[in-house]
């Protein structure tokens, strides 16, 4: 069903149940949907599984969500960074689970969820600890590992501009995981810099077609009113 | 009691799409008769049409100076672009279909089985050149897949059958069948007539036997 | 290696060996690289396998290539059309092989070739004649079929504008198979309406990044000179 | 005889990229020391830099007013955009890497085995938090994967080894290893020194034993 422009960020994440799997866009802080994350913190859902490239930077955004103690598990490619102290402390004290996934497998498993692919064989990770226990098969003389989709209950992403149909464009490398996460979750919430009327985006340049978007919230409240 | 015309069937489908998706639906209309549904969508329905060759928010057929050879639908008919349209390549378009993002797809059919199997791509006749297009992807991909067809073929044989005898397009993929003689649900619970038009419950049972359709 | 602007269409398809697998863009005539196909006819490679959505329309483009008798096999989703008489005649007289592939599998198998996916499971075609003899597996209660990549030796596609780096944009539904075929062949030849200098395309709106493109030829010879 | 500095290693890699790809190459430079290679690419080399977070034709690091938080590289350092750049999402970016479209990738390493196995993501130490990023995708995806590292670790142990003792990043994926003490080929034929710098063939053999490197 067509996207809806929400009055505020709280409305965009309303109804998230305990135990949900939440896909969180961004690569570091670029494309990080900070306002939606803050709304999810206020919303209060617990026992969450968070899927994101990193496990939080500094004390804001994803790190602030982790700090609430309401995240049971993180699925990511690169948790440990210079400023990932919130995650580090939770992990070292055994208060959070971690599944490390090669970044390309993370992206491709999200795509598979969005594209109806049941599983796929990839050479990434073959022969490494991250393929332990996984099914493997030699294809064209190369060992491949069988990987499964990662589906979300909620995706929270940041884009640059949305039109009222939910079509999205992004800015530079802040595009990163947004388009693929938008395809992979039952409910997709997007925070944007601004909303324009249908027809305000070039149809040739739309990156995420509106079919993938459920809830839009703009940083410019007067436009989203 | 007269049967429904193609236009009436299309109007019924359009009505049901609008009723099921009051906030607007993403819909793919298969080539051939299902494209008629577009003409019956109520104003303000908010329905967004998808064409599998890479477009959302497709508009009506193009005529005269509006014809652009780079803007066609899946049936290769020139069409137009509505405000809020987007273009994407074939892998993205079929990912959209196969990933379950379309709300409704309407397809034509040779046969539908009581369990919801679909046969609509190939008669299997000797010498026929098989051509499947996107039918198998649409059949398994949309959230709801509806069929629009006549209930009986030209020889009078029913097209809702215990098991499809034509080569299959997809298994257990059909929700609902809109025909000239009524609308039917198919699936695990068997055949159920939602409404009949031009045929009595008794005649229906006789002609669909050994199927035993229930009537709502 | 970075793309090269060719002097003419013949240069763009030079060196195609007999026995090559050739990916041909287009959906019907939209996006059909007619000038490159004509050049391939002049070039003379034989025993070809052609991968395209259709099997030619009328007497030009792909149909003209088929009419030379130098195509051994066609892999496509929809060969039979009102105006596919060239293919129909070859097929009925047993002079061409046909592999019918569901359109979504065609696109996804090309993508897999370009994306380094060894094979993937899809529900498309399960239980139908097109899955006969293929490996199947039940995933999440649904029967899936294992499908393998389709790689090309040469891809011939049509785009709207290229820059000198090989970045491409397309026009409307003529985009169709171009972007995915561009990822799936060892050599990628593109015919475009015009070539602009690097910087002439919006980096946010590039559909096919130049890394996928080898040879560009423009319909406007003075620009490509 | 003195060893090569990081800058000299980077210059050697840059020279070899330019020599192997006279018409320009698509190159990914891993985070850390490999990014130095960019500074040594000769003018007009035509090399196009890829960053796995979704960009081709990445420019140098951004400073001052040029810093845009939406434009960063894989190491999350603000960068710039060159003419002819393009942006794409993560699945497309990794498809590009994994599909074999990059000509060269340069990575750092803890260890490389004689057969070309790579270990560069995790020490396996108790308490270490594992983080792999795109290393495994780059290792298996680029046409040629080169390593830039010191030949010996801080304890003097060789980092070209018979078998990696650190957790693996990829199997048999490394072509060539650029070090402070020379450049080496690894793979099915074992270790071969292309050039030595700051170490004699005799000392190399002694310190890499039981490996028996050949010297070109």
PDB file of N, CA, C and O in Angstrom, chain A residues 52-80:
ATOM      1  N   UNK A  52      22.662  -3.929  11.238  1.00  0.00           N
ATOM      2  CA  UNK A  52      23.243  -2.680  10.756  1.00  0.00           C
ATOM      3  C   UNK A  52      24.700  -2.945  10.423  1.00  0.00           C
ATOM      4  O   UNK A  52      25.263  -3.943  10.849  1.00  0.00           O
ATOM      5  N   UNK A  53      25.316  -2.082   9.629  1.00  0.00           N
ATOM      6  CA  UNK A  53      26.711  -2.373   9.289  1.00  0.00           C
ATOM      7  C   UNK A  53      27.625  -2.289  10.491  1.00  0.00           C
ATOM      8  O   UNK A  53      28.528  -3.095  10.654  1.00  0.00           O
ATOM      9  N   UNK A  54      27.385  -1.289  11.340  1.00  0.00           N
ATOM     10  CA  UNK A  54      28.217  -1.087  12.521  1.00  0.00           C
ATOM     11  C   UNK A  54      27.371  -1.295  13.771  1.00  0.00           C
ATOM     12  O   UNK A  54      26.176  -1.558  13.675  1.00  0.00           O
ATOM     13  N   UNK A  55      28.029  -1.184  14.918  1.00  0.00           N
ATOM     14  CA  UNK A  55      27.305  -1.382  16.174  1.00  0.00           C
ATOM     15  C   UNK A  55      27.318  -0.105  16.991  1.00  0.00           C
ATOM     16  O   UNK A  55      27.390  -0.130  18.217  1.00  0.00           O
ATOM     17  N   UNK A  56      27.220   1.024  16.306  1.00  0.00           N
ATOM     18  CA  UNK A  56      27.092   2.293  17.006  1.00  0.00           C
ATOM     19  C   UNK A  56      28.403   3.040  17.124  1.00  0.00           C
ATOM     20  O   UNK A  56      29.460   2.435  17.239  1.00  0.00           O
ATOM     21  N   UNK A  57      28.275   4.357  17.036  1.00  0.00           N
ATOM     22  CA  UNK A  57      29.424   5.240  17.175  1.00  0.00           C
ATOM     23  C   UNK A  57      29.117   6.255  18.256  1.00  0.00           C
ATOM     24  O   UNK A  57      28.017   6.809  18.270  1.00  0.00           O
ATOM     25  N   UNK A  58      30.060   6.511  19.146  1.00  0.00           N
ATOM     26  CA  UNK A  58      29.880   7.525  20.174  1.00  0.00           C
ATOM     27  C   UNK A  58      28.707   7.170  21.073  1.00  0.00           C
ATOM     28  O   UNK A  58      28.528   6.001  21.444  1.00  0.00           O
ATOM     29  N   UNK A  59      27.886   8.175  21.407  1.00  0.00           N
ATOM     30  CA  UNK A  59      26.795   7.944  22.355  1.00  0.00           C
ATOM     31  C   UNK A  59      25.430   8.222  21.755  1.00  0.00           C
ATOM     32  O   UNK A  59      24.415   8.165  22.442  1.00  0.00           O
ATOM     33  N   UNK A  60      25.388   8.554  20.449  1.00  0.00           N
ATOM     34  CA  UNK A  60      24.101   8.890  19.837  1.00  0.00           C
ATOM     35  C   UNK A  60      23.716   7.824  18.822  1.00  0.00           C
ATOM     36  O   UNK A  60      24.470   6.896  18.554  1.00  0.00           O
ATOM     37  N   UNK A  61      22.536   7.970  18.242  1.00  0.00           N
ATOM     38  CA  UNK A  61      22.095   7.052  17.192  1.00  0.00           C
ATOM     39  C   UNK A  61      22.023   5.634  17.711  1.00  0.00           C
ATOM     40  O   UNK A  61      21.492   5.359  18.806  1.00  0.00           O
ATOM     41  N   UNK A  62      22.550   4.712  16.946  1.00  0.00           N
ATOM     42  CA  UNK A  62      22.490   3.296  17.286  1.00  0.00           C
ATOM     43  C   UNK A  62      23.123   3.018  18.646  1.00  0.00           C
ATOM     44  O   UNK A  62      22.609   2.191  19.424  1.00  0.00           O
ATOM     45  N   UNK A  63      24.197   3.744  18.969  1.00  0.00           N
ATOM     46  CA  UNK A  63      24.838   3.539  20.274  1.00  0.00           C
ATOM     47  C   UNK A  63      23.861   3.855  21.407  1.00  0.00           C
ATOM     48  O   UNK A  63      23.817   3.138  22.416  1.00  0.00           O
ATOM     49  N   UNK A  64      23.065   4.900  21.227  1.00  0.00           N
ATOM     50  CA  UNK A  64      22.089   5.255  22.267  1.00  0.00           C
ATOM     51  C   UNK A  64      21.029   4.169  22.421  1.00  0.00           C
ATOM     52  O   UNK A  64      20.585   3.859  23.533  1.00  0.00           O
ATOM     53  N   UNK A  65      20.623   3.563  21.304  1.00  0.00           N
ATOM     54  CA  UNK A  65      19.653   2.461  21.376  1.00  0.00           C
ATOM     55  C   UNK A  65      20.255   1.274  22.125  1.00  0.00           C
ATOM     56  O   UNK A  65      19.614   0.687  22.999  1.00  0.00           O
ATOM     57  N   UNK A  66      21.494   0.936  21.793  1.00  0.00           N
ATOM     58  CA  UNK A  66      22.151  -0.175  22.495  1.00  0.00           C
ATOM     59  C   UNK A  66      22.233   0.122  23.991  1.00  0.00           C
ATOM     60  O   UNK A  66      22.031  -0.770  24.826  1.00  0.00           O
ATOM     61  N   UNK A  67      22.515   1.373  24.333  1.00  0.00           N
ATOM     62  CA  UNK A  67      22.698   1.751  25.733  1.00  0.00           C
ATOM     63  C   UNK A  67      21.430   1.538  26.566  1.00  0.00           C
ATOM     64  O   UNK A  67      21.502   1.415  27.793  1.00  0.00           O
ATOM     65  N   UNK A  68      20.269   1.479  25.931  1.00  0.00           N
ATOM     66  CA  UNK A  68      19.027   1.247  26.687  1.00  0.00           C
ATOM     67  C   UNK A  68      18.939  -0.183  27.201  1.00  0.00           C
ATOM     68  O   UNK A  68      18.092  -0.488  28.043  1.00  0.00           O
ATOM     69  N   UNK A  69      19.791  -1.074  26.667  1.00  0.00           N
ATOM     70  CA  UNK A  69      19.722  -2.478  27.093  1.00  0.00           C
ATOM     71  C   UNK A  69      18.577  -3.240  26.458  1.00  0.00           C
ATOM     72  O   UNK A  69      18.284  -4.369  26.845  1.00  0.00           O
ATOM     73  N   UNK A  70      17.928  -2.645  25.485  1.00  0.00           N
ATOM     74  CA  UNK A  70      16.770  -3.307  24.876  1.00  0.00           C
ATOM     75  C   UNK A  70      17.121  -4.039  23.587  1.00  0.00           C
ATOM     76  O   UNK A  70      16.238  -4.504  22.871  1.00  0.00           O
ATOM     77  N   UNK A  71      18.400  -4.127  23.289  1.00  0.00           N
ATOM     78  CA  UNK A  71      18.835  -4.875  22.103  1.00  0.00           C
ATOM     79  C   UNK A  71      19.475  -6.180  22.557  1.00  0.00           C
ATOM     80  O   UNK A  71      20.451  -6.193  23.294  1.00  0.00           O
ATOM     81  N   UNK A  72      18.876  -7.280  22.129  1.00  0.00           N
ATOM     82  CA  UNK A  72      19.357  -8.600  22.524  1.00  0.00           C
ATOM     83  C   UNK A  72      20.545  -9.035  21.677  1.00  0.00           C
ATOM     84  O   UNK A  72      21.462  -9.695  22.143  1.00  0.00           O
ATOM     85  N   UNK A  73      20.505  -8.664  20.386  1.00  0.00           N
ATOM     86  CA  UNK A  73      21.487  -9.186  19.449  1.00  0.00           C
ATOM     87  C   UNK A  73      21.766  -8.165  18.359  1.00  0.00           C
ATOM     88  O   UNK A  73      20.849  -7.473  17.902  1.00  0.00           O
ATOM     89  N   UNK A  74      23.024  -8.109  17.953  1.00  0.00           N
ATOM     90  CA  UNK A  74      23.411  -7.265  16.822  1.00  0.00           C
ATOM     91  C   UNK A  74      23.955  -8.150  15.710  1.00  0.00           C
ATOM     92  O   UNK A  74      24.790  -9.020  15.960  1.00  0.00           O
ATOM     93  N   UNK A  75      23.454  -7.940  14.503  1.00  0.00           N
ATOM     94  CA  UNK A  75      24.003  -8.597  13.310  1.00  0.00           C
ATOM     95  C   UNK A  75      24.675  -7.502  12.499  1.00  0.00           C
ATOM     96  O   UNK A  75      23.999  -6.571  12.037  1.00  0.00           O
ATOM     97  N   UNK A  76      25.989  -7.573  12.336  1.00  0.00           N
ATOM     98  CA  UNK A  76      26.694  -6.495  11.640  1.00  0.00           C
ATOM     99  C   UNK A  76      28.014  -6.997  11.092  1.00  0.00           C
ATOM    100  O   UNK A  76      28.438  -8.118  11.376  1.00  0.00           O
ATOM    101  N   UNK A  77      28.665  -6.163  10.280  1.00  0.00           N
ATOM    102  CA  UNK A  77      29.948  -6.573   9.705  1.00  0.00           C
ATOM    103  C   UNK A  77      31.131  -6.015  10.484  1.00  0.00           C
ATOM    104  O   UNK A  77      32.200  -6.603  10.494  1.00  0.00           O
ATOM    105  N   UNK A  78      30.943  -4.864  11.125  1.00  0.00           N
ATOM    106  CA  UNK A  78      32.091  -4.188  11.699  1.00  0.00           C
ATOM    107  C   UNK A  78      31.711  -3.506  13.010  1.00  0.00           C
ATOM    108  O   UNK A  78      31.526  -2.285  13.065  1.00  0.00           O
ATOM    109  N   UNK A  79      31.584  -4.285  14.094  1.00  0.00           N
ATOM    110  CA  UNK A  79      31.156  -3.699  15.368  1.00  0.00           C
ATOM    111  C   UNK A  79      32.229  -2.829  16.025  1.00  0.00           C
ATOM    112  O   UNK A  79      31.924  -1.799  16.602  1.00  0.00           O
ATOM    113  N   UNK A  80      33.475  -3.269  15.903  1.00  0.00           N
ATOM    114  CA  UNK A  80      34.543  -2.654  16.693  1.00  0.00           C
ATOM    115  C   UNK A  80      35.125  -1.473  15.957  1.00  0.00           C
ATOM    116  O   UNK A  80      35.694  -1.619  14.881  1.00  0.00           O
TER     117      UNK A  80
END
